[in-house]
PDB file of C-alpha atoms in Angstrom:
ATOM      1  CA  MET B   1      43.677  87.363 201.142  1.00 52.00           C
ATOM      2  CA  ALA B   2      47.277  88.538 201.125  1.00 54.00           C
ATOM      3  CA  ALA B   3      47.885  86.932 197.735  1.00 55.00           C
ATOM      4  CA  ARG B   4      44.886  88.715 196.270  1.00 60.00           C
ATOM      5  CA  TRP B   5      46.038  92.027 197.670  1.00 56.00           C
ATOM      6  CA  TRP B   6      49.514  91.600 196.157  1.00 58.00           C
ATOM      7  CA  ARG B   7      48.004  90.747 192.786  1.00 63.00           C
ATOM      8  CA  ARG B   8      45.837  93.895 192.851  1.00 66.00           C
ATOM      9  CA  ALA B   9      48.844  95.989 193.852  1.00 61.00           C
ATOM     10  CA  LEU B  10      50.974  94.567 191.013  1.00 59.00           C
ATOM     11  CA  ARG B  11      48.192  95.218 188.528  1.00 66.00           C
ATOM     12  CA  GLY B  12      47.922  98.823 189.712  1.00 64.00           C
ATOM     13  CA  LEU B  13      51.653  99.336 189.454  1.00 60.00           C
ATOM     14  CA  CYS B  14      51.731  97.871 185.917  1.00 58.00           C
ATOM     15  CA  GLY B  15      48.844 100.125 184.851  1.00 60.00           C
ATOM     16  CA  ALA B  16      50.516 103.163 186.306  1.00 59.00           C
ATOM     17  CA  ALA B  17      53.807 102.302 184.565  1.00 57.00           C
ATOM     18  CA  LEU B  18      52.018 101.782 181.229  1.00 58.00           C
ATOM     19  CA  PHE B  19      50.196 105.113 181.610  1.00 54.00           C
ATOM     20  CA  LEU B  20      53.439 106.941 182.392  1.00 56.00           C
ATOM     21  CA  SER B  21      55.217 105.384 179.377  1.00 56.00           C
ATOM     22  CA  GLN B  22      52.410 106.397 176.982  1.00 56.00           C
ATOM     23  CA  LEU B  23      52.366 109.863 178.451  1.00 51.00           C
ATOM     24  CA  SER B  24      56.128 110.242 177.871  1.00 52.00           C
ATOM     25  CA  VAL B  25      55.814 109.099 174.232  1.00 46.00           C
ATOM     26  CA  LEU B  26      52.993 111.530 173.514  1.00 46.00           C
ATOM     27  CA  SER B  27      54.872 114.401 175.115  1.00 51.00           C
ATOM     28  CA  GLY B  28      57.957 113.599 173.030  1.00 50.00           C
ATOM     29  CA  ARG B  29      55.957 113.616 169.783  1.00 48.00           C
ATOM     30  CA  ALA B  30      54.293 116.878 170.673  1.00 44.00           C
ATOM     31  CA  GLY B  31      57.649 118.426 171.493  1.00 48.00           C
ATOM     32  CA  SER B  32      59.157 117.269 168.193  1.00 47.00           C
ATOM     33  CA  LEU B  33      56.165 118.604 166.271  1.00 42.00           C
ATOM     34  CA  MET B  34      56.452 121.931 168.020  1.00 45.00           C
ATOM     35  CA  THR B  35      60.190 122.144 167.303  1.00 46.00           C
ATOM     36  CA  THR B  36      59.736 121.281 163.601  1.00 49.00           C
ATOM     37  CA  LYS B  37      56.954 123.830 163.228  1.00 47.00           C
ATOM     38  CA  LEU B  38      59.063 126.412 164.999  1.00 46.00           C
ATOM     39  CA  SER B  39      62.046 125.693 162.762  1.00 51.00           C
ATOM     40  CA  GLN B  40      59.861 125.881 159.637  1.00 54.00           C
ATOM     41  CA  THR B  41      58.430 129.230 160.648  1.00 48.00           C
ATOM     42  CA  GLN B  42      61.903 130.529 161.438  1.00 50.00           C
ATOM     43  CA  SER B  43      63.240 129.356 158.044  1.00 53.00           C
ATOM     44  CA  THR B  44      60.328 130.900 156.116  1.00 51.00           C
ATOM     45  CA  LEU B  45      60.748 134.120 158.057  1.00 40.00           C
ATOM     46  CA  ALA B  46      64.460 134.151 157.283  1.00 47.00           C
ATOM     47  CA  LYS B  47      63.801 133.495 153.586  1.00 52.00           C
ATOM     48  CA  SER B  48      61.257 136.285 153.414  1.00 46.00           C
ATOM     49  CA  LEU B  49      63.628 138.644 155.147  1.00 41.00           C
ATOM     50  CA  THR B  50      66.515 137.782 152.857  1.00 44.00           C
ATOM     51  CA  SER B  51      64.354 137.981 149.742  1.00 43.00           C
ATOM     52  CA  THR B  52      62.982 141.374 150.649  1.00 41.00           C
ATOM     53  CA  SER B  53      66.366 142.668 151.704  1.00 40.00           C
ATOM     54  CA  THR B  54      68.444 141.376 148.792  1.00 41.00           C
ATOM     55  CA  ASN B  55      66.222 140.876 145.732  1.00 45.00           C
ATOM     56  CA  ALA B  56      64.903 144.410 145.570  1.00 43.00           C
ATOM     57  CA  PRO B  57      68.272 146.174 145.451  1.00 47.00           C
ATOM     58  CA  TYR B  58      69.636 143.456 143.172  1.00 42.00           C
ATOM     59  CA  SER B  59      66.864 144.002 140.635  1.00 45.00           C
ATOM     60  CA  LYS B  60      67.413 147.745 140.877  1.00 44.00           C
ATOM     61  CA  MET B  61      71.108 147.207 140.306  1.00 42.00           C
ATOM     62  CA  LEU B  62      70.369 145.147 137.188  1.00 41.00           C
ATOM     63  CA  GLU B  63      68.059 147.843 135.867  1.00 46.00           C
ATOM     64  CA  SER B  64      70.607 150.550 136.538  1.00 48.00           C
ATOM     65  CA  THR B  65      73.541 148.671 134.984  1.00 58.00           C
ATOM     66  CA  GLU B  66      71.665 147.452 131.901  1.00 72.00           C
ATOM     67  CA  ILE B  67      73.209 148.985 128.762  1.00 74.00           C
ATOM     68  CA  PRO B  68      70.794 150.081 126.001  1.00 77.00           C
ATOM     69  CA  PRO B  69      71.559 148.434 122.640  1.00 78.00           C
ATOM     70  CA  TYR B  70      71.844 151.742 120.783  1.00 75.00           C
ATOM     71  CA  LEU B  71      74.895 152.819 122.827  1.00 79.00           C
ATOM     72  CA  THR B  72      77.181 150.600 120.737  1.00 79.00           C
ATOM     73  CA  ASN B  73      76.610 152.929 117.750  1.00 77.00           C
ATOM     74  CA  CYS B  74      76.867 156.200 119.703  1.00 83.00           C
ATOM     75  CA  PRO B  75      80.360 157.756 119.948  1.00 79.00           C
ATOM     76  CA  SER B  76      81.144 159.318 123.316  1.00 79.00           C
ATOM     77  CA  ASN B  77      81.945 163.049 123.624  1.00 80.00           C
ATOM     78  CA  GLY B  78      81.534 163.673 119.904  1.00 82.00           C
ATOM     79  CA  LEU B  79      79.627 166.460 118.218  1.00 85.00           C
ATOM     80  CA  CYS B  80      75.910 166.192 118.864  1.00 86.00           C
ATOM     81  CA  SER B  81      75.066 167.224 115.304  1.00 80.00           C
ATOM     82  CA  ARG B  82      77.076 164.286 113.936  1.00 83.00           C
ATOM     83  CA  LEU B  83      75.505 161.583 116.077  1.00 86.00           C
ATOM     84  CA  PRO B  84      73.745 158.727 114.257  1.00 86.00           C
ATOM     85  CA  PRO B  85      69.947 159.025 114.186  1.00 86.00           C
ATOM     86  CA  ASP B  86      69.582 156.066 116.579  1.00 84.00           C
ATOM     87  CA  CYS B  87      71.291 158.119 119.315  1.00 87.00           C
ATOM     88  CA  MET B  88      68.781 160.984 119.347  1.00 87.00           C
ATOM     89  CA  THR B  89      65.094 161.771 119.259  1.00 87.00           C
ATOM     90  CA  CYS B  90      63.926 164.660 117.103  1.00 86.00           C
ATOM     91  CA  ASN B  91      60.641 166.523 116.838  1.00 83.00           C
ATOM     92  CA  THR B  92      59.111 165.706 113.472  1.00 74.00           C
ATOM     93  CA  ASN B  93      58.509 168.803 111.385  1.00 72.00           C
ATOM     94  CA  TYR B  94      56.025 167.746 108.706  1.00 71.00           C
ATOM     95  CA  SER B  95      55.339 171.373 107.759  1.00 80.00           C
ATOM     96  CA  CYS B  96      58.695 171.692 105.996  1.00 84.00           C
ATOM     97  CA  ILE B  97      58.852 172.155 102.236  1.00 86.00           C
ATOM     98  CA  TYR B  98      59.877 169.046 100.322  1.00 87.00           C
ATOM     99  CA  GLY B  99      63.428 169.192  99.017  1.00 86.00           C
ATOM    100  CA  LYS B 100      64.319 172.233 101.115  1.00 89.00           C
ATOM    101  CA  THR B 101      66.686 172.305 104.083  1.00 88.00           C
ATOM    102  CA  ALA B 102      64.831 172.418 107.413  1.00 87.00           C
ATOM    103  CA  THR B 103      65.869 172.710 111.077  1.00 87.00           C
ATOM    104  CA  PHE B 104      64.804 170.049 113.581  1.00 88.00           C
ATOM    105  CA  ASP B 105      64.972 170.198 117.383  1.00 88.00           C
ATOM    106  CA  CYS B 106      66.629 167.080 118.791  1.00 89.00           C
ATOM    107  CA  LYS B 107      67.594 165.593 122.153  1.00 90.00           C
ATOM    108  CA  VAL B 108      70.115 162.876 122.940  1.00 88.00           C
ATOM    109  CA  LYS B 109      68.868 159.580 124.313  1.00 88.00           C
ATOM    110  CA  PRO B 110      69.695 158.485 127.894  1.00 86.00           C
ATOM    111  CA  HIS B 111      73.345 157.555 128.609  1.00 83.00           C
ATOM    112  CA  VAL B 112      74.514 159.337 125.412  1.00 87.00           C
ATOM    113  CA  HIS B 113      77.109 162.091 125.909  1.00 86.00           C
ATOM    114  CA  CYS B 114      77.959 164.653 123.227  1.00 87.00           C
ATOM    115  CA  VAL B 115      79.343 168.193 123.000  1.00 88.00           C
ATOM    116  CA  ASP B 116      78.891 171.301 120.879  1.00 85.00           C
ATOM    117  CA  GLU B 117      81.497 173.195 118.839  1.00 83.00           C
ATOM    118  CA  ASN B 118      82.882 174.756 122.049  1.00 85.00           C
ATOM    119  CA  ASN B 119      83.368 171.330 123.659  1.00 85.00           C
ATOM    120  CA  HIS B 120      80.513 171.932 126.098  1.00 87.00           C
ATOM    121  CA  GLU B 121      78.282 169.003 126.921  1.00 87.00           C
ATOM    122  CA  GLN B 122      74.699 169.453 125.824  1.00 86.00           C
ATOM    123  CA  GLU B 123      71.479 167.493 125.594  1.00 86.00           C
ATOM    124  CA  ASN B 124      69.279 169.662 123.385  1.00 89.00           C
ATOM    125  CA  PHE B 125      70.492 170.775 119.964  1.00 88.00           C
ATOM    126  CA  THR B 126      69.330 171.368 116.384  1.00 87.00           C
ATOM    127  CA  ILE B 127      70.241 169.666 113.125  1.00 87.00           C
ATOM    128  CA  ASN B 128      69.723 170.666 109.490  1.00 86.00           C
ATOM    129  CA  MET B 129      68.534 168.091 106.968  1.00 86.00           C
ATOM    130  CA  THR B 130      66.646 167.933 103.701  1.00 88.00           C
ATOM    131  CA  CYS B 131      62.882 167.657 104.040  1.00 89.00           C
ATOM    132  CA  GLN B 132      62.112 164.246 102.503  1.00 90.00           C
ATOM    133  CA  PHE B 133      61.050 160.785 103.564  1.00 90.00           C
ATOM    134  CA  CYS B 134      63.555 157.981 103.808  1.00 91.00           C
ATOM    135  CA  TRP B 135      62.165 156.070 100.831  1.00 90.00           C
ATOM    136  CA  GLN B 136      62.670 159.207  98.693  1.00 91.00           C
ATOM    137  CA  LEU B 137      66.437 159.298  99.263  1.00 91.00           C
ATOM    138  CA  ALA B 138      68.993 158.691  96.546  1.00 89.00           C
ATOM    139  CA  THR B 139      70.024 155.067  96.019  1.00 87.00           C
ATOM    140  CA  SER B 140      73.484 155.832  97.421  1.00 89.00           C
ATOM    141  CA  ASP B 141      71.966 156.820 100.799  1.00 91.00           C
ATOM    142  CA  TYR B 142      70.568 153.377 101.702  1.00 93.00           C
ATOM    143  CA  VAL B 143      71.519 149.702 101.429  1.00 91.00           C
ATOM    144  CA  CYS B 144      69.093 147.049 100.170  1.00 91.00           C
ATOM    145  CA  THR B 145      69.029 143.284 100.191  1.00 88.00           C
ATOM    146  CA  ASN B 146      69.827 141.434  96.978  1.00 82.00           C
ATOM    147  CA  SER B 147      67.847 138.610  95.388  1.00 78.00           C
ATOM    148  CA  THR B 148      69.308 135.683  93.448  1.00 74.00           C
ATOM    149  CA  ASN B 149      65.950 134.205  92.444  1.00 75.00           C
ATOM    150  CA  CYS B 150      65.014 136.563  89.620  1.00 76.00           C
ATOM    151  CA  MET B 151      66.307 136.849  86.047  1.00 73.00           C
ATOM    152  CA  THR B 152      68.314 139.938  85.189  1.00 71.00           C
ATOM    153  CA  VAL B 153      68.033 139.262  81.442  1.00 68.00           C
ATOM    154  CA  SER B 154      64.323 139.199  80.689  1.00 66.00           C
ATOM    155  CA  CYS B 155      61.709 141.234  78.889  1.00 66.00           C
ATOM    156  CA  PRO B 156      60.224 143.087  80.648  1.00 73.00           C
ATOM    157  CA  ARG B 157      62.905 143.440  83.295  1.00 73.00           C
ATOM    158  CA  GLN B 158      62.019 141.624  86.483  1.00 81.00           C
ATOM    159  CA  ARG B 159      61.761 143.289  89.891  1.00 85.00           C
ATOM    160  CA  TYR B 160      61.969 141.880  93.401  1.00 86.00           C
ATOM    161  CA  ASN B 161      60.879 142.988  96.870  1.00 88.00           C
ATOM    162  CA  ALA B 162      63.890 144.351  98.757  1.00 90.00           C
ATOM    163  CA  THR B 163      64.285 145.577 102.332  1.00 92.00           C
ATOM    164  CA  CYS B 164      66.298 148.800 102.448  1.00 94.00           C
ATOM    165  CA  THR B 165      68.044 150.424 105.437  1.00 94.00           C
ATOM    166  CA  VAL B 166      69.206 154.056 105.518  1.00 93.00           C
ATOM    167  CA  ARG B 167      72.906 154.633 106.207  1.00 90.00           C
ATOM    168  CA  ASP B 168      73.866 155.812 109.691  1.00 84.00           C
ATOM    169  CA  HIS B 169      75.009 159.333 108.740  1.00 82.00           C
ATOM    170  CA  ILE B 170      71.861 160.152 106.723  1.00 88.00           C
ATOM    171  CA  HIS B 171      68.877 161.910 108.346  1.00 88.00           C
ATOM    172  CA  CYS B 172      65.377 161.640 106.899  1.00 88.00           C
ATOM    173  CA  LEU B 173      61.688 161.551 107.833  1.00 87.00           C
ATOM    174  CA  GLY B 174      59.703 158.381 108.510  1.00 86.00           C
ATOM    175  CA  ASN B 175      60.894 154.806 108.931  1.00 89.00           C
ATOM    176  CA  ARG B 176      64.571 154.143 108.333  1.00 90.00           C
ATOM    177  CA  VAL B 177      63.823 150.570 107.201  1.00 93.00           C
ATOM    178  CA  PHE B 178      61.368 150.324 104.306  1.00 93.00           C
ATOM    179  CA  PRO B 179      60.434 147.946 101.450  1.00 93.00           C
ATOM    180  CA  LYS B 180      61.127 148.796  97.832  1.00 91.00           C
ATOM    181  CA  MET B 181      60.742 147.194  94.401  1.00 89.00           C
ATOM    182  CA  LEU B 182      64.120 146.987  92.653  1.00 86.00           C
ATOM    183  CA  TYR B 183      65.353 145.595  89.361  1.00 84.00           C
ATOM    184  CA  CYS B 184      67.288 142.343  89.454  1.00 81.00           C
ATOM    185  CA  ASN B 185      70.960 143.331  89.525  1.00 78.00           C
ATOM    186  CA  TRP B 186      72.840 140.432  91.092  1.00 74.00           C
ATOM    187  CA  THR B 187      75.868 138.738  89.547  1.00 77.00           C
ATOM    188  CA  GLY B 188      77.114 135.169  89.628  1.00 77.00           C
ATOM    189  CA  GLY B 189      80.762 136.110  89.035  1.00 81.00           C
ATOM    190  CA  TYR B 190      80.867 135.734  85.248  1.00 85.00           C
ATOM    191  CA  LYS B 191      83.123 138.176  83.389  1.00 87.00           C
ATOM    192  CA  TRP B 192      82.038 139.657  80.082  1.00 89.00           C
ATOM    193  CA  SER B 193      85.648 139.936  78.880  1.00 90.00           C
ATOM    194  CA  THR B 194      86.298 136.229  79.544  1.00 91.00           C
ATOM    195  CA  ALA B 195      83.138 135.174  77.723  1.00 91.00           C
ATOM    196  CA  LEU B 196      84.002 137.358  74.707  1.00 92.00           C
ATOM    197  CA  ALA B 197      87.584 136.063  74.578  1.00 92.00           C
ATOM    198  CA  LEU B 198      86.398 132.445  74.670  1.00 92.00           C
ATOM    199  CA  SER B 199      83.823 133.148  71.964  1.00 91.00           C
ATOM    200  CA  ILE B 200      86.489 134.604  69.630  1.00 92.00           C
ATOM    201  CA  THR B 201      89.187 131.981  70.238  1.00 91.00           C
ATOM    202  CA  LEU B 202      87.389 128.743  71.151  1.00 91.00           C
ATOM    203  CA  GLY B 203      83.843 129.566  70.126  1.00 89.00           C
ATOM    204  CA  GLY B 204      83.867 126.872  67.455  1.00 90.00           C
ATOM    205  CA  PHE B 205      84.141 124.247  70.229  1.00 92.00           C
ATOM    206  CA  GLY B 206      81.407 125.811  72.383  1.00 91.00           C
ATOM    207  CA  ALA B 207      83.789 127.049  75.098  1.00 93.00           C
ATOM    208  CA  ASP B 208      81.910 130.330  75.488  1.00 92.00           C
ATOM    209  CA  ARG B 209      78.581 128.558  76.002  1.00 91.00           C
ATOM    210  CA  PHE B 210      80.134 126.091  78.452  1.00 93.00           C
ATOM    211  CA  TYR B 211      81.609 128.995  80.435  1.00 92.00           C
ATOM    212  CA  LEU B 212      78.217 130.712  80.693  1.00 92.00           C
ATOM    213  CA  GLY B 213      76.581 127.508  81.946  1.00 89.00           C
ATOM    214  CA  GLN B 214      74.635 126.819  78.729  1.00 90.00           C
ATOM    215  CA  TRP B 215      75.548 123.148  78.293  1.00 90.00           C
ATOM    216  CA  ARG B 216      73.053 122.274  75.561  1.00 90.00           C
ATOM    217  CA  GLU B 217      74.165 125.095  73.286  1.00 89.00           C
ATOM    218  CA  GLY B 218      77.790 124.261  74.062  1.00 89.00           C
ATOM    219  CA  LEU B 219      77.333 120.623  72.996  1.00 91.00           C
ATOM    220  CA  GLY B 220      75.505 121.759  69.844  1.00 91.00           C
ATOM    221  CA  LYS B 221      78.401 124.026  68.872  1.00 90.00           C
ATOM    222  CA  LEU B 222      80.973 121.339  69.719  1.00 91.00           C
ATOM    223  CA  PHE B 223      79.482 118.615  67.533  1.00 90.00           C
ATOM    224  CA  SER B 224      78.583 121.001  64.674  1.00 90.00           C
ATOM    225  CA  PHE B 225      82.004 122.706  64.711  1.00 85.00           C
ATOM    226  CA  GLY B 226      80.380 126.000  65.625  1.00 85.00           C
ATOM    227  CA  GLY B 227      77.624 125.593  63.065  1.00 87.00           C
ATOM    228  CA  LEU B 228      80.345 125.506  60.380  1.00 88.00           C
ATOM    229  CA  GLY B 229      81.549 128.861  61.648  1.00 88.00           C
ATOM    230  CA  ILE B 230      78.229 130.691  61.269  1.00 91.00           C
ATOM    231  CA  TRP B 231      77.078 130.015  64.854  1.00 91.00           C
ATOM    232  CA  THR B 232      80.489 131.119  66.111  1.00 91.00           C
ATOM    233  CA  LEU B 233      80.298 134.491  64.396  1.00 93.00           C
ATOM    234  CA  ILE B 234      76.745 135.053  65.632  1.00 92.00           C
ATOM    235  CA  ASP B 235      77.743 134.275  69.231  1.00 91.00           C
ATOM    236  CA  VAL B 236      80.667 136.696  69.034  1.00 92.00           C
ATOM    237  CA  LEU B 237      78.222 139.461  68.106  1.00 93.00           C
ATOM    238  CA  LEU B 238      75.580 138.458  70.683  1.00 91.00           C
ATOM    239  CA  ILE B 239      78.075 138.188  73.560  1.00 91.00           C
ATOM    240  CA  GLY B 240      79.793 141.409  72.458  1.00 90.00           C
ATOM    241  CA  VAL B 241      76.579 143.431  72.737  1.00 88.00           C
ATOM    242  CA  GLY B 242      75.598 141.655  75.973  1.00 84.00           C
ATOM    243  CA  TYR B 243      72.492 139.947  74.584  1.00 86.00           C
ATOM    244  CA  VAL B 244      73.726 136.483  75.579  1.00 88.00           C
ATOM    245  CA  GLY B 245      74.498 136.277  79.300  1.00 86.00           C
ATOM    246  CA  PRO B 246      74.990 133.671  82.041  1.00 88.00           C
ATOM    247  CA  ALA B 247      72.501 130.821  82.225  1.00 85.00           C
ATOM    248  CA  ASP B 248      71.544 131.634  85.838  1.00 78.00           C
ATOM    249  CA  GLY B 249      70.191 135.024  84.774  1.00 77.00           C
ATOM    250  CA  SER B 250      72.844 137.095  86.549  1.00 80.00           C
ATOM    251  CA  LEU B 251      74.766 140.076  85.255  1.00 79.00           C
ATOM    252  CA  TYR B 252      78.344 140.189  84.022  1.00 84.00           C
ATOM    253  CA  ILE B 253      80.972 141.587  86.367  1.00 78.00           C
TER     254      ILE B 253
END
C-alpha cells in the first residue's frame, strides 16, 4: 500500500512539473510576441512622425528653391523694356494695325528683377514693337536650321522644311518657333575662285572636275586631254558663270 501511494505521489509531482514547464514556455512566447508587436508599432509610429515632420517642409523647400529655366536668359536689375521675351508676359493686342508700332502692357515673370529709367524696380511696364507675327519678320530677325539633303543647283530650285527661332532681342506676335519653307543654301566648303583657277591652269587634266567631286568628268578630261582643248574652254566659261558647281549640290563659298 505504501509503494502504491509513493507511485501515485511521484506521478502527481511529475504531472505538476510538466504543467508548470509548459505554462512557462507559453508565457515566454506570449511575452516575446507582445514585445515584438509593441516594438513594431513604436517603429511605425516613429516613421510616420518623422515622415510627417520632415518630408513636408523638405518638399516645400525644394519647391521654393527650384530655379525656373528661363532665369538663365534674364539679366538681373536691367531695364525692363530690354528684357528678352522669355522673361515677361505681355497682353496680346491683336487689334493693332499691321506694320505699325503698337504699345503692349507687360509684366515680368516670377523671380525676375528689372528697373526703369530712374533705376526703380518695377513689375508692370510697357514696350513698343511692330505689329506683325513672328513668321512675318525679316530673315535677319530669326535663325533657321540648315539642310544638307537638297540640291542647291537644280531647276526649279529646291526647298526644304526648316525650323526657325526668333532672336532674343526681337519682339513679335504668335509663336517664336515656327516652320518655314526655305531654298537650299548650304555649302560644302568649295571655293569658286579655286575651281576657276584650276579650270584655267590645269583644266586640260581634269583638275577642276576632280576638285568639285565630279570624278567621271575629271577622268574623261584627263584621258582626252581636255577634249583637245575644247572641253577645257567650255568648263572655264561654265565655272566662271557658276553653272557648274560642286557634285554634292552645295553652293560655293
